[in-house]
Amino acid sequence: GAGVSQSPSNKVTEKGKDVELRCDPISGHTALYWYRQRLGQGLEFLIYFQGNSAPDKSGLPSDRFSAERTGESVSTLTIQRTQQEDSAVYLCASSLEFPRAFEAFFGQGTRLTVV
Amino acid sequence: GDSVTQMEGPVTLSEEAFLTINCTYTATGYPSLFWYVQYPGEGLQLLLKATKADDKGSNKGFEATYRKETTSFHLEKGSVQVSDSAVYFCALRGNAGNMLTFGGGTRLMVKP
């Protein structure tokens, strides 16, 4: 597709369940980012990928969170044993590799609600 | 590490008022600077950018100038409209790599 695609757009899960969030970046974009946005809050950095490797995982809130990327394309963010504080919109963005281009393009996000 | 600080909102203005949203940053070297906008119910989209000192980014009547000496990238618009109501995020991309760092966002509300 022409833009960054995230699925599902909405996810309601029970506390303690695992969830997987998917991001399809723009074709050819080697950099991929995950952010979390709680209601009414700013963007919280989670992780970014350069190709299939993640140089910076410092933003992952706990060991319940993990992410992977394959084929320099699709990325999956997995949250295990979800907690209510995980409820947020999870945003994915992609960009060409620095310094070829500078801006990142965002998907519409996945709204996760843990009940 | 890199960081971005922007004024807290909400900022409430009347239509046709002048807008300034302050943004300052901390980074090594010469980062690229951005303003993103998030309209109600929508995703983030790039509003404008500047990639080197003294560059002015502009779009939709908004402007921001990359000031190296004050490490700032303040967003301005001469006459806001109700349709400008949104959350605005200042961001930087460090020149050491691909990290994209955001400020906390500023909510703008424009009243008719």
XYZ file of C-alpha atoms in Angstrom:
227
model
C 0.000 0.000 0.000
C 0.919 3.607 -0.219
C 1.117 4.275 3.489
C 1.965 2.621 6.787
C -0.666 0.043 7.646
C -1.396 -1.188 11.149
C -3.652 -3.992 12.234
C -5.913 -4.463 13.973
C -7.204 -0.918 14.224
C -8.895 -1.755 17.499
C -8.249 -4.553 19.952
C -10.070 -5.310 23.183
C -8.461 -8.003 25.294
C -8.822 -9.433 28.735
C -6.207 -8.759 31.355
C -3.559 -11.475 31.294
C -3.950 -12.343 27.626
C -1.214 -11.907 25.028
C -1.697 -9.599 22.036
C 0.139 -9.080 18.767
C 0.097 -5.813 16.908
C 1.193 -5.668 13.312
C 2.809 -2.936 11.262
C 3.340 -2.933 7.499
C 5.725 -0.091 6.654
C 6.006 1.757 3.397
C 7.849 -0.427 0.904
C 11.574 0.305 0.906
C 11.587 2.028 4.278
C 14.413 0.530 6.299
C 13.731 2.368 9.570
C 10.655 1.409 11.589
C 9.479 2.858 14.898
C 6.962 1.891 17.565
C 5.473 4.460 19.926
C 2.764 4.356 22.551
C 0.281 7.142 23.145
C -1.879 6.999 26.235
C -5.121 8.961 26.235
C -4.383 12.666 26.167
C -0.651 12.084 26.455
C 2.389 12.527 24.225
C 4.331 9.919 22.320
C 6.290 7.379 24.320
C 9.116 5.763 22.367
C 9.178 1.982 22.542
C 11.640 0.606 19.974
C 13.050 1.215 16.558
C 14.413 -1.062 13.867
C 17.141 -0.446 11.350
C 16.507 -3.197 8.862
C 15.703 -6.268 10.930
C 17.787 -5.297 13.939
C 16.792 -3.110 16.849
C 19.679 -0.823 17.897
C 17.601 0.731 20.650
C 15.180 -1.252 22.805
C 15.462 1.111 25.739
C 11.875 2.259 25.525
C 10.231 -1.102 26.042
C 8.402 -0.698 29.384
C 8.960 -4.223 30.680
C 10.003 -7.708 29.641
C 6.350 -8.358 28.751
C 6.954 -6.289 25.628
C 8.874 -7.585 22.641
C 9.095 -6.769 18.968
C 10.522 -8.283 15.860
C 10.873 -7.422 12.240
C 11.439 -9.730 9.320
C 12.439 -9.219 5.717
C 13.043 -5.537 6.442
C 9.297 -5.281 6.199
C 6.558 -6.310 8.585
C 7.013 -5.767 12.304
C 5.109 -7.313 15.172
C 4.845 -5.867 18.664
C 3.871 -8.474 21.221
C 2.581 -7.742 24.676
C 2.385 -10.721 26.994
C 0.118 -11.000 30.029
C -1.507 -7.661 29.269
C -2.282 -5.268 32.097
C -4.775 -2.435 32.228
C -1.970 0.130 32.092
C -1.076 -1.228 28.651
C -4.268 0.361 27.291
C -3.178 2.945 24.745
C -2.853 3.642 21.043
C 0.213 1.950 19.615
C 1.670 3.855 16.693
C 4.044 2.605 14.043
C 6.086 4.798 11.722
C 8.590 4.141 8.970
C 11.157 6.142 7.071
C 13.957 5.841 4.608
C 17.371 5.426 6.105
C 19.188 8.496 7.320
C 20.444 10.578 5.614
C 18.534 9.823 2.451
C 15.394 11.290 3.855
C 14.331 12.700 7.133
C 10.642 12.461 7.872
C 8.799 9.454 9.256
C 5.333 8.448 8.119
C 2.844 7.199 10.659
C 0.127 4.576 10.541
C -3.313 5.159 12.015
C -2.431 3.189 15.116
C -3.895 0.259 17.008
C -6.127 1.182 19.911
C -5.603 -1.428 22.603
C -8.044 -1.705 25.468
C -7.326 -4.128 28.284
C -10.390 -4.956 30.357
C 20.531 11.683 24.939
C 18.399 13.771 22.659
C 15.344 15.499 24.071
C 12.589 17.878 22.984
C 10.681 20.250 25.236
C 7.568 22.061 24.111
C 5.133 24.294 25.883
C 2.348 22.608 27.717
C -1.185 23.137 26.596
C -3.900 23.489 26.069
C -3.504 26.681 24.133
C -6.855 28.343 23.513
C -7.127 31.093 20.921
C -9.823 32.936 19.077
C -10.036 32.618 15.321
C -7.560 34.865 13.461
C -5.290 35.182 16.496
C -1.515 34.787 16.231
C -0.108 31.449 17.318
C 3.242 30.564 18.806
C 4.063 27.146 20.207
C 7.526 27.016 21.699
C 9.882 24.113 21.139
C 13.469 23.724 22.313
C 15.745 20.773 21.941
C 18.895 19.129 23.210
C 20.965 17.143 20.762
C 24.526 16.729 19.636
C 25.534 18.021 16.249
C 22.944 19.154 13.770
C 19.654 17.299 14.056
C 16.745 17.604 11.663
C 13.658 19.201 13.193
C 9.983 18.560 12.560
C 6.497 19.576 13.521
C 3.838 16.891 13.337
C 0.111 17.499 13.744
C -2.589 15.157 14.993
C -6.125 16.242 14.135
C -8.960 14.826 16.250
C -9.462 11.148 15.509
C -6.628 11.021 13.003
C -3.042 9.822 12.870
C 0.093 11.932 13.024
C 1.110 13.701 9.889
C 4.114 15.804 9.070
C 3.359 19.523 9.078
C 6.772 20.958 8.274
C 10.471 20.305 8.656
C 13.892 21.936 8.606
C 17.111 20.050 8.099
C 19.815 22.606 8.810
C 20.401 25.757 10.804
C 18.489 28.862 9.664
C 16.189 26.807 7.446
C 12.537 27.817 7.594
C 9.937 25.131 7.199
C 6.471 26.209 6.112
C 3.158 24.619 5.251
C -0.535 25.581 5.453
C 0.375 29.028 6.792
C 2.514 27.586 9.595
C 6.207 28.422 9.850
C 9.133 27.393 12.024
C 12.775 28.468 11.821
C 15.654 26.240 12.881
C 17.636 28.365 15.364
C 20.899 26.672 16.262
C 22.015 29.439 18.594
C 18.935 29.098 20.785
C 18.302 25.398 20.021
C 14.726 26.255 19.159
C 12.136 25.516 16.508
C 9.074 27.515 17.489
C 5.888 27.027 15.480
C 4.024 30.145 14.359
C 0.941 31.034 12.378
C -0.282 34.531 11.734
C -4.018 33.824 11.759
C -5.377 30.562 13.128
C -8.614 28.945 12.036
C -10.987 26.637 13.866
C -9.770 23.852 11.593
C -6.261 24.223 13.083
C -7.504 22.749 16.357
C -5.279 19.742 16.906
C -2.327 18.459 18.918
C 1.060 19.627 17.669
C 4.260 17.652 18.286
C 7.788 18.942 17.910
C 10.356 16.276 17.031
C 13.980 15.829 16.114
C 16.003 13.251 14.278
C 19.584 13.138 15.461
C 22.379 13.208 12.945
C 23.991 10.156 14.528
C 21.328 7.869 13.167
C 17.655 7.238 12.882
C 16.281 7.959 16.337
C 13.193 10.134 16.222
C 12.482 11.938 19.491
C 9.191 13.729 20.217
C 8.116 16.418 22.618
C 5.078 15.937 24.789
C 2.637 17.606 22.409
C 0.642 20.836 22.688
C -3.112 20.869 22.259
C -4.421 23.885 20.367
C -8.084 24.837 20.562
C -9.333 27.602 18.292
C -12.726 29.097 19.051
C -14.887 30.892 16.501
